[in-house]
PDB file of C-alpha atoms and ligand atoms in Angstrom:
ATOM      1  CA  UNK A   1      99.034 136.521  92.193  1.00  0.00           C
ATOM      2  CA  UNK A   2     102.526 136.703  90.607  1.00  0.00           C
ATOM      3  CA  UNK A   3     104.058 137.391  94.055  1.00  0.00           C
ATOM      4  CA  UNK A   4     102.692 134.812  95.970  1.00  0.00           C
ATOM      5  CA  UNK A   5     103.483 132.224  93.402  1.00  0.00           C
ATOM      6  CA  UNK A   6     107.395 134.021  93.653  1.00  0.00           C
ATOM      7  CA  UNK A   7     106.780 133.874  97.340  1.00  0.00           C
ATOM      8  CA  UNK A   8     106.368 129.659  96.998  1.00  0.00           C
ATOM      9  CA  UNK A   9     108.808 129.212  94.288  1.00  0.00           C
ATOM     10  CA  UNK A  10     111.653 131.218  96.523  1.00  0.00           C
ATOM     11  CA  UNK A  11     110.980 129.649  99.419  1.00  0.00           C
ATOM     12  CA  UNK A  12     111.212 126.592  98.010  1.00  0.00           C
ATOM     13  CA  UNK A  13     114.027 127.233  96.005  1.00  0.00           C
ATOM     14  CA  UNK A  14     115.895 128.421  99.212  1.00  0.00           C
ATOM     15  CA  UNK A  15     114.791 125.828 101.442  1.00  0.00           C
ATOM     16  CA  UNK A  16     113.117 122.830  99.466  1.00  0.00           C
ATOM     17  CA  UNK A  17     109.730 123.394 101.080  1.00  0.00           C
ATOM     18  CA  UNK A  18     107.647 126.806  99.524  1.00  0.00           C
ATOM     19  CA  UNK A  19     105.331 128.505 101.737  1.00  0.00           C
ATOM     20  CA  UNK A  20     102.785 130.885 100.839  1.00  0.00           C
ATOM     21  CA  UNK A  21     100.191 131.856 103.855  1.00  0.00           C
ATOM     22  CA  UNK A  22      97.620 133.426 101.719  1.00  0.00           C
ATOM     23  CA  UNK A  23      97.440 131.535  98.517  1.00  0.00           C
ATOM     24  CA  UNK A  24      93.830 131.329  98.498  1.00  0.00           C
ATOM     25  CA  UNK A  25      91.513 134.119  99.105  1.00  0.00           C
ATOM     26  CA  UNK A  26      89.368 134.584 102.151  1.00  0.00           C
ATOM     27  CA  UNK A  27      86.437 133.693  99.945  1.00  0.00           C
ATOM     28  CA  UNK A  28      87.756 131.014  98.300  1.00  0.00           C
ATOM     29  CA  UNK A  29      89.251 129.344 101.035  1.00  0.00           C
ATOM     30  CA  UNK A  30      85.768 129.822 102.711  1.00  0.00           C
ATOM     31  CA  UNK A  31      83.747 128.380  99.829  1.00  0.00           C
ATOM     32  CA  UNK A  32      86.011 125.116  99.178  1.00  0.00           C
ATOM     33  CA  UNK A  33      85.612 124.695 103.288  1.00  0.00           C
ATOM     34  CA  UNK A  34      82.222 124.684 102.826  1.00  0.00           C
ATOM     35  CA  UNK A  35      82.066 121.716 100.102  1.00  0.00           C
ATOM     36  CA  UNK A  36      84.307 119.994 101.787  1.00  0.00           C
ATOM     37  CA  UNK A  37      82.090 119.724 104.630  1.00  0.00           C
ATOM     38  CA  UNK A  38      78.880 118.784 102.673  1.00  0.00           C
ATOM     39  CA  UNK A  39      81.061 116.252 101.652  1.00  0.00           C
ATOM     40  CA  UNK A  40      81.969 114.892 105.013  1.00  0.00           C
ATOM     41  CA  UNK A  41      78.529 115.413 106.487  1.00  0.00           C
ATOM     42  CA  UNK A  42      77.082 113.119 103.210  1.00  0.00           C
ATOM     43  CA  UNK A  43      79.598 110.723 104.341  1.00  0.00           C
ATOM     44  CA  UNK A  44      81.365 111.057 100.638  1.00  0.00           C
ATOM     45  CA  UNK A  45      84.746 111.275 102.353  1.00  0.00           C
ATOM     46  CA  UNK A  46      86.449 107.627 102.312  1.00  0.00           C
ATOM     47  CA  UNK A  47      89.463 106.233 104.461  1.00  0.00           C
ATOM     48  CA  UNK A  48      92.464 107.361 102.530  1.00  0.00           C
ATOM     49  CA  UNK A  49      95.363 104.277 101.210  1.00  0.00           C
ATOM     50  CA  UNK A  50      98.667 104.671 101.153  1.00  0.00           C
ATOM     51  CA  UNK A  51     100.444 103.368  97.644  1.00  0.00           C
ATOM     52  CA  UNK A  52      97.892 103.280  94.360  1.00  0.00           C
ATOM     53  CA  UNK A  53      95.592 101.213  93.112  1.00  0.00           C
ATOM     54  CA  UNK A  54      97.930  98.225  92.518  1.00  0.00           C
ATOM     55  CA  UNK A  55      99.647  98.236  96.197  1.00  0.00           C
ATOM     56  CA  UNK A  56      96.480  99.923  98.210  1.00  0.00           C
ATOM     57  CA  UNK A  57      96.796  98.929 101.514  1.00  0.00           C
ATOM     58  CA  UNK A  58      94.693 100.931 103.954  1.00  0.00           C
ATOM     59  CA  UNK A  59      96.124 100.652 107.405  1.00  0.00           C
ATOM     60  CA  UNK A  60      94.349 103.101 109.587  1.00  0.00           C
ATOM     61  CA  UNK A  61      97.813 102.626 112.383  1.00  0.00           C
ATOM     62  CA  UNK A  62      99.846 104.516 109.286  1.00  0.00           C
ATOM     63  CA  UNK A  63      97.041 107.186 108.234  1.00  0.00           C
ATOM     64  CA  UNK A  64      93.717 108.101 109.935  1.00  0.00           C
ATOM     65  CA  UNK A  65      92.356 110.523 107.448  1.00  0.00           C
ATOM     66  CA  UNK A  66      89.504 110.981 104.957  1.00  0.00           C
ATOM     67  CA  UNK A  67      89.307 112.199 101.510  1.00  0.00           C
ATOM     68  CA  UNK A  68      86.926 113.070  98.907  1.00  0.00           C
ATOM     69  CA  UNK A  69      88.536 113.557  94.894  1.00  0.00           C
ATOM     70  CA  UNK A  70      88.103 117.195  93.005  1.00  0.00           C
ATOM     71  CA  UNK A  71      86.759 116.347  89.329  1.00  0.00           C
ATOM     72  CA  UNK A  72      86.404 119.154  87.104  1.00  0.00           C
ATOM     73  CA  UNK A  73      83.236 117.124  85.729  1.00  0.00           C
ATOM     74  CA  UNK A  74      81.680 118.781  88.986  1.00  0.00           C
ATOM     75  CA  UNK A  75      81.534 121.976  87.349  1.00  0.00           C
ATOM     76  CA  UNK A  76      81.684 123.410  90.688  1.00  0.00           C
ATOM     77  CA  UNK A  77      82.251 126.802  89.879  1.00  0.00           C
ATOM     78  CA  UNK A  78      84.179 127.603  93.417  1.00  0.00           C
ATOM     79  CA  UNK A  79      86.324 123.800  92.330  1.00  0.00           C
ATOM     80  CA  UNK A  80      86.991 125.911  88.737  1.00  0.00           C
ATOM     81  CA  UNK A  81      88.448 129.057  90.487  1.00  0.00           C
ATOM     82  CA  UNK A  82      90.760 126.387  92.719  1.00  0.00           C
ATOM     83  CA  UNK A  83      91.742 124.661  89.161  1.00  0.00           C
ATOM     84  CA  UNK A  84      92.550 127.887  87.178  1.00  0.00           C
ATOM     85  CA  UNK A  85      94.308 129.357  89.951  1.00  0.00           C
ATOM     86  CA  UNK A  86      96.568 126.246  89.533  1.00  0.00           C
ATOM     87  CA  UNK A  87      96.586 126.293  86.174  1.00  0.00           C
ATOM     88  CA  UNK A  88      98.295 129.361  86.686  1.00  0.00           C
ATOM     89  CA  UNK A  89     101.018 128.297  88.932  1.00  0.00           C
ATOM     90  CA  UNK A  90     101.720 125.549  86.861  1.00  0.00           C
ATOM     91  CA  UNK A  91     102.304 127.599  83.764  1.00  0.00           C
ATOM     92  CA  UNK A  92     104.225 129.898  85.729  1.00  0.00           C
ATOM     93  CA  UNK A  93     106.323 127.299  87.376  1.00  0.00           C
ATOM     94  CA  UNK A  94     106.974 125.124  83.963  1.00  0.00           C
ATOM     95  CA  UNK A  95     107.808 128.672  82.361  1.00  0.00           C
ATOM     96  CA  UNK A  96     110.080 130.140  85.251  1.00  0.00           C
ATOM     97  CA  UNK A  97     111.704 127.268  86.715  1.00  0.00           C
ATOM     98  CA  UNK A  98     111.505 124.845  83.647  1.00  0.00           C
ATOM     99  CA  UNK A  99     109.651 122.020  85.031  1.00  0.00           C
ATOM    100  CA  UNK A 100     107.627 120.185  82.393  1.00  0.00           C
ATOM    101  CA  UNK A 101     104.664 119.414  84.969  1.00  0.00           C
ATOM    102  CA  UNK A 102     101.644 118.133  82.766  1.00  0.00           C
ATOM    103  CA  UNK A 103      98.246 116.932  85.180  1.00  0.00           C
ATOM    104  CA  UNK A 104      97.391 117.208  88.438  1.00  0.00           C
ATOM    105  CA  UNK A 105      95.383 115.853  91.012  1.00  0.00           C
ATOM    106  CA  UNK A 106      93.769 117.274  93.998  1.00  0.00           C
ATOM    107  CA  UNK A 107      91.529 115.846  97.268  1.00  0.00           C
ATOM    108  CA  UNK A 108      89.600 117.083  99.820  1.00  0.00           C
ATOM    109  CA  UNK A 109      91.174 115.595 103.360  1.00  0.00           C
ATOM    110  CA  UNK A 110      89.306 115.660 106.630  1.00  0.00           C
ATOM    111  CA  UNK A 111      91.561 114.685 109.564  1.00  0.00           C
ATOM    112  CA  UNK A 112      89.051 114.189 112.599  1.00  0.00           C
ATOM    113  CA  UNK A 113      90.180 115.044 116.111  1.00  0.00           C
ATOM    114  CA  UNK A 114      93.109 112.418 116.915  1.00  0.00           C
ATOM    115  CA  UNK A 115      93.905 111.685 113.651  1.00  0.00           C
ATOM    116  CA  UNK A 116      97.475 111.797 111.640  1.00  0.00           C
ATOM    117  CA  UNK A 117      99.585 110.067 108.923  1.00  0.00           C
ATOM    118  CA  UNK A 118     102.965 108.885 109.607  1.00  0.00           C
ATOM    119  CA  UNK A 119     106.362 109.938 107.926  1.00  0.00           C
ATOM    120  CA  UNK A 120     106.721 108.887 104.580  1.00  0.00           C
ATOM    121  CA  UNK A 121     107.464 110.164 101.401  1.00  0.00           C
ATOM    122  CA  UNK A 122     104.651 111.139  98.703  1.00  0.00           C
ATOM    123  CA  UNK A 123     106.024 109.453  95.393  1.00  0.00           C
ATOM    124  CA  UNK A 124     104.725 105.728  94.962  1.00  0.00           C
ATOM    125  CA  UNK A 125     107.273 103.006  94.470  1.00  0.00           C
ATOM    126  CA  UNK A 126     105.869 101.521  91.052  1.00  0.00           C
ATOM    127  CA  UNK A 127     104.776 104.948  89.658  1.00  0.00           C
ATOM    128  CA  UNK A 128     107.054 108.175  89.549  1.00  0.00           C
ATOM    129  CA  UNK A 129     104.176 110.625  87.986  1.00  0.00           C
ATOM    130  CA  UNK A 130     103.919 112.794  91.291  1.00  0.00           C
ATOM    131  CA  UNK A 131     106.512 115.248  91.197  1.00  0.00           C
ATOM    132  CA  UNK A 132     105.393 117.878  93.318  1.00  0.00           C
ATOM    133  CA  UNK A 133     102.791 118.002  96.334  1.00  0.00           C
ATOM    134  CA  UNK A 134     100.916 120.812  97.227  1.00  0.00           C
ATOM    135  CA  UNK A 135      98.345 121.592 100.033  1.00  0.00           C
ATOM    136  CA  UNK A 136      95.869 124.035 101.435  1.00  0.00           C
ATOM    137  CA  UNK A 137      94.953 124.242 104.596  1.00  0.00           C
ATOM    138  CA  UNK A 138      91.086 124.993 105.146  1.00  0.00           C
ATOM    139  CA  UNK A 139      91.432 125.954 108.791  1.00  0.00           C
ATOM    140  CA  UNK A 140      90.226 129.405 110.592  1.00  0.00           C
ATOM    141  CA  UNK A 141      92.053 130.419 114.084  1.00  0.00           C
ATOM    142  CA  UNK A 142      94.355 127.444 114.051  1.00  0.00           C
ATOM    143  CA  UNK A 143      96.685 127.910 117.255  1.00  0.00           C
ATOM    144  CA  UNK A 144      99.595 125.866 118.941  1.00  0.00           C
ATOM    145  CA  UNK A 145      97.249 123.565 121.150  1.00  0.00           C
ATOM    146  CA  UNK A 146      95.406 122.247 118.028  1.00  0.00           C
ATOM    147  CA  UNK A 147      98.359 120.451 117.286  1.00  0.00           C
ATOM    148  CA  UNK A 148      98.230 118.527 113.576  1.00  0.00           C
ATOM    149  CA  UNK A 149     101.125 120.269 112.142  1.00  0.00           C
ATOM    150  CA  UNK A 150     103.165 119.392 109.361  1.00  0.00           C
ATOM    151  CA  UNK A 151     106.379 117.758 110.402  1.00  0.00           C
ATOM    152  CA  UNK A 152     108.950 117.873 107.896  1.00  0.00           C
ATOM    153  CA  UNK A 153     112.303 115.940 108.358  1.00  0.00           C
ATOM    154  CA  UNK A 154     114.674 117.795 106.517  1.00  0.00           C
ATOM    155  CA  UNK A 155     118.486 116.360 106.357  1.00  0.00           C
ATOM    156  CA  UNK A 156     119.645 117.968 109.085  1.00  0.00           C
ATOM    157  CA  UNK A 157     117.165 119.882 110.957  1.00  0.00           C
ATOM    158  CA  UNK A 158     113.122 119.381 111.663  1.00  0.00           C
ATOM    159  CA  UNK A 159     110.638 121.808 110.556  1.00  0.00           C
ATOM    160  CA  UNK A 160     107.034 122.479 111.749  1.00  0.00           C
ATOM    161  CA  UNK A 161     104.308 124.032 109.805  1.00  0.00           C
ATOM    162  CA  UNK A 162     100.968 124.837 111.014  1.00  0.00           C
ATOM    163  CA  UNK A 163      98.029 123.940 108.798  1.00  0.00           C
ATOM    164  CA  UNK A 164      96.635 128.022 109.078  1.00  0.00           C
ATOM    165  CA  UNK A 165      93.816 128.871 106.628  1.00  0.00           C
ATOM    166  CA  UNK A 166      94.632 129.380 103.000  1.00  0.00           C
ATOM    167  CA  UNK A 167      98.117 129.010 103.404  1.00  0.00           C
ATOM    168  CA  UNK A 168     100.220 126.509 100.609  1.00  0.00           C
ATOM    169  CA  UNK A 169     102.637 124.651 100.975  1.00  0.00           C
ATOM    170  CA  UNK A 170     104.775 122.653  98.149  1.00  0.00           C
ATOM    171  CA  UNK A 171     107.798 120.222  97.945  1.00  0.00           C
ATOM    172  CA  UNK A 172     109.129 117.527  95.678  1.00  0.00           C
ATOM    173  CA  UNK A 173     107.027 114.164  96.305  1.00  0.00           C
ATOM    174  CA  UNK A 174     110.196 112.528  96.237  1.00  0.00           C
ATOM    175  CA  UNK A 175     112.681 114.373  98.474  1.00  0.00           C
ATOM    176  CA  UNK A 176     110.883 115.607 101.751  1.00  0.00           C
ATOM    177  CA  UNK A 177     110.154 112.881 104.150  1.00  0.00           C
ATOM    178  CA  UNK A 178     107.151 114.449 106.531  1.00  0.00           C
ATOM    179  CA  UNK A 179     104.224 113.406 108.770  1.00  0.00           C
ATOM    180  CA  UNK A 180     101.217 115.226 109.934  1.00  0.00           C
ATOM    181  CA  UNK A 181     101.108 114.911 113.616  1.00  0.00           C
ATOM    182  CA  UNK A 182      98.288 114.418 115.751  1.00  0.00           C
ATOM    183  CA  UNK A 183      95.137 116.576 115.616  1.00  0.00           C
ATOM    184  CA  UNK A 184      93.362 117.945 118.753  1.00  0.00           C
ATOM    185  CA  UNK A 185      90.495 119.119 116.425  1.00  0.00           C
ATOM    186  CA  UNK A 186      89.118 118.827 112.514  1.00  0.00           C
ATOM    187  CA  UNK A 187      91.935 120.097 110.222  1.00  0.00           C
ATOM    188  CA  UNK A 188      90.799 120.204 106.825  1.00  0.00           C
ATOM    189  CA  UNK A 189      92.752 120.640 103.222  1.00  0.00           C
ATOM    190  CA  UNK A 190      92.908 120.548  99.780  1.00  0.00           C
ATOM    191  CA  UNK A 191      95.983 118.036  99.100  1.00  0.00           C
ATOM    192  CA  UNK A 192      97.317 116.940  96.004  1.00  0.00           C
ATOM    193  CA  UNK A 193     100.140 116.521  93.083  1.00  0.00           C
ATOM    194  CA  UNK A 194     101.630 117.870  90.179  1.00  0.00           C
ATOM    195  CA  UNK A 195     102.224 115.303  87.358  1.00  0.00           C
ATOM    196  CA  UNK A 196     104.636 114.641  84.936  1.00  0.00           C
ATOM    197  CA  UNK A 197     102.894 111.947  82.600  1.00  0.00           C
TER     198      UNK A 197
HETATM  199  C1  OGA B   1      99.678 113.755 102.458  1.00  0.00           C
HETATM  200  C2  OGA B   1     100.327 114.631 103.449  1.00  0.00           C
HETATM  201  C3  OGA B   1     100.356 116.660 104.760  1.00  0.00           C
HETATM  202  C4  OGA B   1      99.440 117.676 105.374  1.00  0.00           C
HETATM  203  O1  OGA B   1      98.436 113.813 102.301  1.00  0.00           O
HETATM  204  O2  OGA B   1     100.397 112.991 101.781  1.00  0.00           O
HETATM  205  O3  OGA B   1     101.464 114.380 103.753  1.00  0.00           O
HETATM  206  O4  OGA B   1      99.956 118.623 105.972  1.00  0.00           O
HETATM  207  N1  OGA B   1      99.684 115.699 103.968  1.00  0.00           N
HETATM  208  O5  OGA B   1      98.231 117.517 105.283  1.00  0.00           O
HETATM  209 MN1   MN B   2     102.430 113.282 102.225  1.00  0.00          MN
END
């Protein structure tokens, strides 16, 4: 695991925005796809906000997509593997690159067909806890035509990333301004933050 947590770190290092393509293992990727969908399917997953709970505003012309929240009171033992594998970056990112990163927390998203979320950047204005983001794409045989990539507006220059299965992706929550653009079919992830409290 060590080099693929080298492999984000570097590339982030080099060009604020790590990449990893297989962070997660076929199985794993496969198994968290699979909850996520129950959870869809049971109509768990709920119109995302943007802000927190004190400035929620859900305004489906800004962001179209659905989430559902890990909780490690699940005891869902494919949900464990996801949270000890990043109980492992962390470590290994607070040891190696001196962050002091304490919490996280982690959704499913479900981005039907048409959907997307605007550019904006991931830290809230009245709350400065997220200090990293980091997501996962659940998506087998994603190709150009599916469209939903991740745009990233860098200073200078745009970047596109396509949301390929079990491939990570991780940025400061304050720095990156991005947008996920339109979806031509379901593209699924695991999205969340690391936390300084
Ligand atoms: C977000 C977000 C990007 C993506 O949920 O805040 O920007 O590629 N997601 O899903
Ligand atoms: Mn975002």
């Amino acid at each position: 695991m060590q080099k693929i947590f080298d492999q984000l770190i570097d590339s982030f290092i080099e060009n604020k925005i790590g990449i990893a393509a297989d962070f997660l293992s076929e199985n794993l990727a496969h198994q968290l796809t699979q909850n996520l969908l129950l959870h869809f399917n049971n109509h768990e997953m709920k119109a995302a906000g943007t802000g927190n709970e004190q400035v929620a505003v859900q305004n489906k012309n800004f962001r179209s997509d659905k989430i559902f929240w890990l909780d490690k009171k699940n005891k869902n033992p494919f949900e464990d593997d996801f949270f000890k594998l990043m109980d492992a970056f962390i470590l290994y990112l607070n040891t190696t690159c001196y962050t002091s990163i304490t919490s996280y927390e982690f959704h499913y998203t479900m981005y039907e067909k048409g959907d997307f979320y605007k550019k904006h950047l991931d830290q809230f204005k009245n709350n400065d806890s997220r200090k990293f983001s980091f997501i996962i794409y659940l998506n087998q045989n994603w190709i150009a035509a599916d469209g939903g990539e991740l745009l990233i507006h860098h200073q200078h220059s745009e970047q596109h990333i396509s949301p390929q299965n079990g491939k990570s992706v991780f940025f400061k929550s304050n720095e990156l301004p991005h947008e996920v653009l339109i979806t031509n079919k379901s593209r699924m992830s695991i999205t969340g933050w690391l936390k300084s409290d």
